[in-house]
Amino acid sequence: MSATSWFAIYLVSFATLISALGPIFMKKGAAQFTVNPRKLLKNPGLLFKNYNAMLGCAFFGISAVFFVIGLKYGELSVLYPITSLSYIWACGLSVKYLGEKMNKYKWIGILCIIIGVALIGMGRAMH
Amino acid sequence: MTKLKAIAMVVFCTIITSAGQIFWKFGAMRLPDLLHNWPLWTGFCLHVIAAAILITSFKTGEVSVLFPMYATNYVWVSIMSAHFFHEPLNALKWAGMAAVLIGVILLGRGAHKHTEVVTP
């Protein structure tokens, strides 16, 4: 594989770690919301003061930038399934930091999603 | 908010996100125009709305259930790309989309009923 392909793989792999942090902080931020969504519509500033939620969005946004760059320079059939690694990292982090528990349905579900994303990536690479 | 409502919110959020990505792809064609690049700004607004919905869904949903459901984004992007950018849908894509949807259903099955809201 060419050097640019390896660069893309490293970039996308790194981005999956960052993107897994996004939902963790978003969940922490969501817990701080005691207002109902309608009050949020009237006063959107409340959302920006929620530092956990903003941090989560920042991680998500930064990882998205890395994904966009990386996906340009590599094979989608390889990179797409790598992106779905972020779901595995997020589950590990949620078990460790959010007190969530995994079960066989969740694991098999994630496996199906990884397979599905890999197939979609292969389908896109066929163009 | 029931667990089904949180799942529906995430799926709805992925539809908005994929629409935002399509707008951004159109906006990328208009670069380096920034100020009058309305697809770019529309896409940005859609992403902000999607983020707000995602955060709200996490209030009563588990990250290990809801976050992998974000993969439905790939389903919508595949369908929208077929329509807007003439990237034809082939058997691999259909199989992939089916597998993702099966995964989403299994994740929903695996979601725990009482989700603890984490106090920061």
Short mmCIF file of C-alpha atoms in Angstrom, two decimals:
data_model
loop_
_atom_site.label_atom_id
_atom_site.label_comp_id
_atom_site.label_asym_id
_atom_site.label_seq_id
_atom_site.Cartn_x
_atom_site.Cartn_y
_atom_site.Cartn_z
CA MET A 1 0.00 0.00 0.00
CA SER A 2 1.19 3.52 -0.70
CA ALA A 3 2.38 5.94 1.94
CA THR A 4 -0.71 8.10 1.53
CA SER A 5 -2.95 5.10 2.17
CA TRP A 6 -1.10 4.35 5.41
CA PHE A 7 -1.36 8.01 6.40
CA ALA A 8 -5.10 7.81 5.81
CA ILE A 9 -5.40 4.64 7.89
CA TYR A 10 -3.45 6.16 10.80
CA LEU A 11 -5.44 9.40 10.61
CA VAL A 12 -8.81 7.66 10.53
CA SER A 13 -7.78 5.25 13.32
CA PHE A 14 -6.71 8.18 15.48
CA ALA A 15 -9.92 10.00 14.65
CA THR A 16 -11.98 7.06 15.92
CA LEU A 17 -10.42 7.47 19.36
CA ILE A 18 -11.35 11.15 19.44
CA SER A 19 -14.84 10.57 18.11
CA ALA A 20 -15.52 8.03 20.88
CA LEU A 21 -14.96 10.76 23.47
CA GLY A 22 -17.71 12.85 21.90
CA PRO A 23 -20.77 10.91 23.08
CA ILE A 24 -19.27 10.35 26.56
CA PHE A 25 -19.09 14.09 27.18
CA MET A 26 -22.41 14.65 25.44
CA LYS A 27 -24.04 12.20 27.87
CA LYS A 28 -22.42 13.96 30.83
CA GLY A 29 -23.68 17.22 29.37
CA ALA A 30 -27.16 15.81 28.85
CA ALA A 31 -27.32 14.89 32.53
CA GLN A 32 -26.90 18.56 33.40
CA PHE A 33 -30.03 19.47 31.48
CA THR A 34 -32.85 19.93 33.93
CA VAL A 35 -34.77 22.15 31.54
CA ASN A 36 -37.09 20.64 28.97
CA PRO A 37 -36.28 21.05 25.25
CA ARG A 38 -38.88 23.78 24.71
CA LYS A 39 -37.13 26.11 27.13
CA LEU A 40 -33.95 25.36 25.20
CA LEU A 41 -35.56 26.60 21.99
CA LYS A 42 -36.41 29.90 23.68
CA ASN A 43 -32.98 30.26 25.27
CA PRO A 44 -30.36 28.50 23.12
CA GLY A 45 -27.57 30.12 25.12
CA LEU A 46 -28.16 27.45 27.75
CA LEU A 47 -26.71 24.87 25.39
CA PHE A 48 -23.49 26.80 24.92
CA LYS A 49 -22.95 27.17 28.65
CA ASN A 50 -23.04 23.38 29.00
CA TYR A 51 -19.30 22.76 28.92
CA ASN A 52 -19.54 18.97 28.85
CA ALA A 53 -21.87 19.08 25.87
CA MET A 54 -19.69 21.64 24.09
CA LEU A 55 -16.58 19.52 24.74
CA GLY A 56 -18.41 16.50 23.33
CA CYS A 57 -19.34 18.46 20.21
CA ALA A 58 -15.74 19.66 19.88
CA PHE A 59 -14.38 16.11 19.98
CA PHE A 60 -17.02 15.03 17.49
CA GLY A 61 -16.28 17.97 15.19
CA ILE A 62 -12.50 17.52 15.27
CA SER A 63 -12.83 13.81 14.53
CA ALA A 64 -15.17 14.64 11.63
CA VAL A 65 -12.51 16.91 10.12
CA PHE A 66 -9.94 14.12 10.39
CA PHE A 67 -12.40 11.64 8.86
CA VAL A 68 -13.10 13.92 5.90
CA ILE A 69 -9.38 14.41 5.24
CA GLY A 70 -8.50 10.75 5.74
CA LEU A 71 -11.37 9.38 3.64
CA LYS A 72 -10.13 11.44 0.70
CA TYR A 73 -6.76 9.71 0.60
CA GLY A 74 -7.55 6.11 1.23
CA GLU A 75 -9.55 3.10 0.11
CA LEU A 76 -13.11 3.33 1.41
CA SER A 77 -13.34 -0.45 1.63
CA VAL A 78 -10.62 -0.32 4.30
CA LEU A 79 -11.39 3.02 5.94
CA TYR A 80 -15.15 2.65 6.40
CA PRO A 81 -14.91 -0.36 8.72
CA ILE A 82 -12.09 1.37 10.62
CA THR A 83 -14.44 4.25 11.37
CA SER A 84 -16.85 1.84 13.02
CA LEU A 85 -14.13 1.10 15.60
CA SER A 86 -15.25 4.29 17.32
CA TYR A 87 -18.41 2.46 18.39
CA ILE A 88 -16.31 -0.15 20.17
CA TRP A 89 -14.17 2.50 21.89
CA ALA A 90 -17.31 4.39 22.94
CA CYS A 91 -18.80 1.23 24.45
CA GLY A 92 -15.61 0.57 26.41
CA LEU A 93 -15.53 4.14 27.67
CA SER A 94 -19.22 4.05 28.57
CA VAL A 95 -18.72 0.90 30.63
CA LYS A 96 -15.74 2.40 32.41
CA TYR A 97 -16.98 5.97 32.96
CA LEU A 98 -20.76 5.94 32.61
CA GLY A 99 -21.61 2.76 34.45
CA GLU A 100 -23.21 1.11 31.44
CA LYS A 101 -23.24 -2.63 30.95
CA MET A 102 -22.71 -4.61 27.80
CA ASN A 103 -24.70 -7.69 26.82
CA LYS A 104 -24.67 -10.15 23.94
CA TYR A 105 -27.32 -8.21 21.97
CA LYS A 106 -25.21 -5.07 22.05
CA TRP A 107 -22.05 -6.90 21.00
CA ILE A 108 -23.70 -8.79 18.14
CA GLY A 109 -25.46 -5.58 17.11
CA ILE A 110 -22.15 -3.73 16.91
CA LEU A 111 -20.66 -6.66 14.96
CA CYS A 112 -23.52 -6.44 12.45
CA ILE A 113 -22.92 -2.71 12.13
CA ILE A 114 -19.18 -3.20 11.54
CA ILE A 115 -19.94 -5.82 8.86
CA GLY A 116 -22.59 -3.55 7.35
CA VAL A 117 -20.30 -0.52 7.23
CA ALA A 118 -17.54 -2.67 5.69
CA LEU A 119 -19.94 -3.86 2.97
CA ILE A 120 -21.06 -0.29 2.25
CA GLY A 121 -17.41 0.75 2.03
CA MET A 122 -16.69 -2.09 -0.40
CA GLY A 123 -19.75 -1.08 -2.39
CA ARG A 124 -18.52 2.52 -2.65
CA ALA A 125 -15.01 1.39 -3.63
CA MET A 126 -16.49 -0.42 -6.62
CA HIS A 127 -17.09 2.81 -8.53
CA MET B 1 -38.88 9.78 27.42
CA THR B 2 -39.09 6.08 26.65
CA LYS B 3 -36.14 4.14 25.31
CA LEU B 4 -37.87 3.91 21.90
CA LYS B 5 -38.17 7.68 21.75
CA ALA B 6 -34.42 8.08 22.39
CA ILE B 7 -33.68 5.59 19.57
CA ALA B 8 -36.07 7.41 17.23
CA MET B 9 -34.33 10.68 18.06
CA VAL B 10 -30.93 9.27 17.16
CA VAL B 11 -32.21 7.86 13.85
CA PHE B 12 -33.88 11.20 13.07
CA CYS B 13 -30.60 12.90 14.01
CA THR B 14 -28.71 10.73 11.50
CA ILE B 15 -31.14 11.76 8.75
CA ILE B 16 -30.44 15.42 9.51
CA THR B 17 -26.69 14.77 9.72
CA SER B 18 -26.63 13.01 6.37
CA ALA B 19 -28.63 15.87 4.82
CA GLY B 20 -26.06 18.26 6.29
CA GLN B 21 -23.25 16.24 4.74
CA ILE B 22 -24.95 16.31 1.34
CA PHE B 23 -25.30 20.11 1.60
CA TRP B 24 -21.63 20.33 2.54
CA LYS B 25 -20.65 18.29 -0.49
CA PHE B 26 -22.56 20.78 -2.66
CA GLY B 27 -20.98 23.59 -0.69
CA ALA B 28 -17.52 22.18 -1.30
CA MET B 29 -18.15 22.58 -5.03
CA ARG B 30 -18.71 26.32 -4.48
CA LEU B 31 -15.49 26.89 -2.57
CA PRO B 32 -13.64 29.19 -2.08
CA ASP B 33 -16.86 31.17 -1.89
CA LEU B 34 -17.74 31.36 1.80
CA LEU B 35 -20.18 34.19 2.54
CA HIS B 36 -22.69 33.44 -0.19
CA ASN B 37 -22.17 29.70 -0.03
CA TRP B 38 -25.71 28.91 1.14
CA PRO B 39 -25.31 25.09 0.98
CA LEU B 40 -22.36 25.42 3.36
CA TRP B 41 -24.37 27.45 5.88
CA THR B 42 -27.41 25.23 5.54
CA GLY B 43 -25.24 22.18 6.19
CA PHE B 44 -23.71 23.87 9.22
CA CYS B 45 -27.13 24.66 10.71
CA LEU B 46 -28.28 21.10 10.10
CA HIS B 47 -25.22 19.74 11.89
CA VAL B 48 -25.87 22.02 14.88
CA ILE B 49 -29.51 20.90 15.06
CA ALA B 50 -28.41 17.26 14.80
CA ALA B 51 -25.91 17.73 17.65
CA ALA B 52 -28.60 19.25 19.86
CA ILE B 53 -30.96 16.34 19.18
CA LEU B 54 -28.15 13.84 19.84
CA ILE B 55 -27.30 15.42 23.19
CA THR B 56 -30.96 15.45 24.20
CA SER B 57 -31.34 11.78 23.27
CA PHE B 58 -28.44 10.88 25.57
CA LYS B 59 -30.46 12.17 28.52
CA THR B 60 -32.37 8.92 28.86
CA GLY B 61 -30.43 6.64 26.56
CA GLU B 62 -27.27 4.62 26.88
CA VAL B 63 -24.21 5.63 24.88
CA SER B 64 -23.42 1.97 24.15
CA VAL B 65 -26.86 1.64 22.50
CA LEU B 66 -27.41 5.03 20.87
CA PHE B 67 -23.96 5.89 19.57
CA PRO B 68 -23.52 2.78 17.35
CA MET B 69 -26.94 3.62 15.89
CA TYR B 70 -25.21 6.61 14.34
CA ALA B 71 -24.13 4.11 11.67
CA THR B 72 -27.57 4.58 10.07
CA ASN B 73 -25.93 7.77 8.81
CA TYR B 74 -24.13 5.55 6.26
CA VAL B 75 -27.49 4.20 5.08
CA TRP B 76 -28.97 7.65 4.44
CA VAL B 77 -25.76 8.94 2.85
CA SER B 78 -25.70 5.95 0.47
CA ILE B 79 -29.30 6.56 -0.59
CA MET B 80 -28.88 10.34 -0.90
CA SER B 81 -25.59 9.98 -2.81
CA ALA B 82 -27.35 7.67 -5.26
CA HIS B 83 -29.93 10.36 -5.90
CA PHE B 84 -27.83 13.54 -5.85
CA PHE B 85 -24.41 12.39 -7.01
CA HIS B 86 -25.38 9.40 -9.15
CA GLU B 87 -23.36 6.92 -7.14
CA PRO B 88 -25.29 3.79 -8.03
CA LEU B 89 -26.50 1.42 -5.34
CA ASN B 90 -25.09 -2.05 -5.79
CA ALA B 91 -25.61 -5.38 -4.06
CA LEU B 92 -22.77 -4.76 -1.59
CA LYS B 93 -24.33 -1.49 -0.48
CA TRP B 94 -27.79 -3.05 -0.09
CA ALA B 95 -26.31 -5.91 1.94
CA GLY B 96 -24.39 -3.42 4.06
CA MET B 97 -27.47 -1.30 4.70
CA ALA B 98 -29.44 -4.39 5.70
CA ALA B 99 -26.68 -5.47 8.09
CA VAL B 100 -26.59 -2.02 9.69
CA LEU B 101 -30.36 -2.06 10.19
CA ILE B 102 -30.18 -5.54 11.73
CA GLY B 103 -27.46 -4.23 14.04
CA VAL B 104 -29.64 -1.30 15.06
CA ILE B 105 -32.55 -3.63 15.88
CA LEU B 106 -30.27 -5.85 17.96
CA LEU B 107 -28.89 -2.83 19.81
CA GLY B 108 -32.41 -1.74 20.60
CA ARG B 109 -33.12 -5.21 21.93
CA GLY B 110 -30.02 -4.99 24.10
CA ALA B 111 -30.86 -1.61 25.60
CA HIS B 112 -31.44 -1.68 29.32
CA LYS B 113 -34.77 -0.37 30.53
CA HIS B 114 -33.55 1.73 33.42
CA THR B 115 -30.88 4.07 32.17
CA GLU B 116 -29.04 5.82 34.91
CA VAL B 117 -28.55 9.50 34.28
CA VAL B 118 -24.95 10.09 35.28
CA THR B 119 -24.49 12.94 37.72
CA PRO B 120 -21.32 14.76 36.66
#
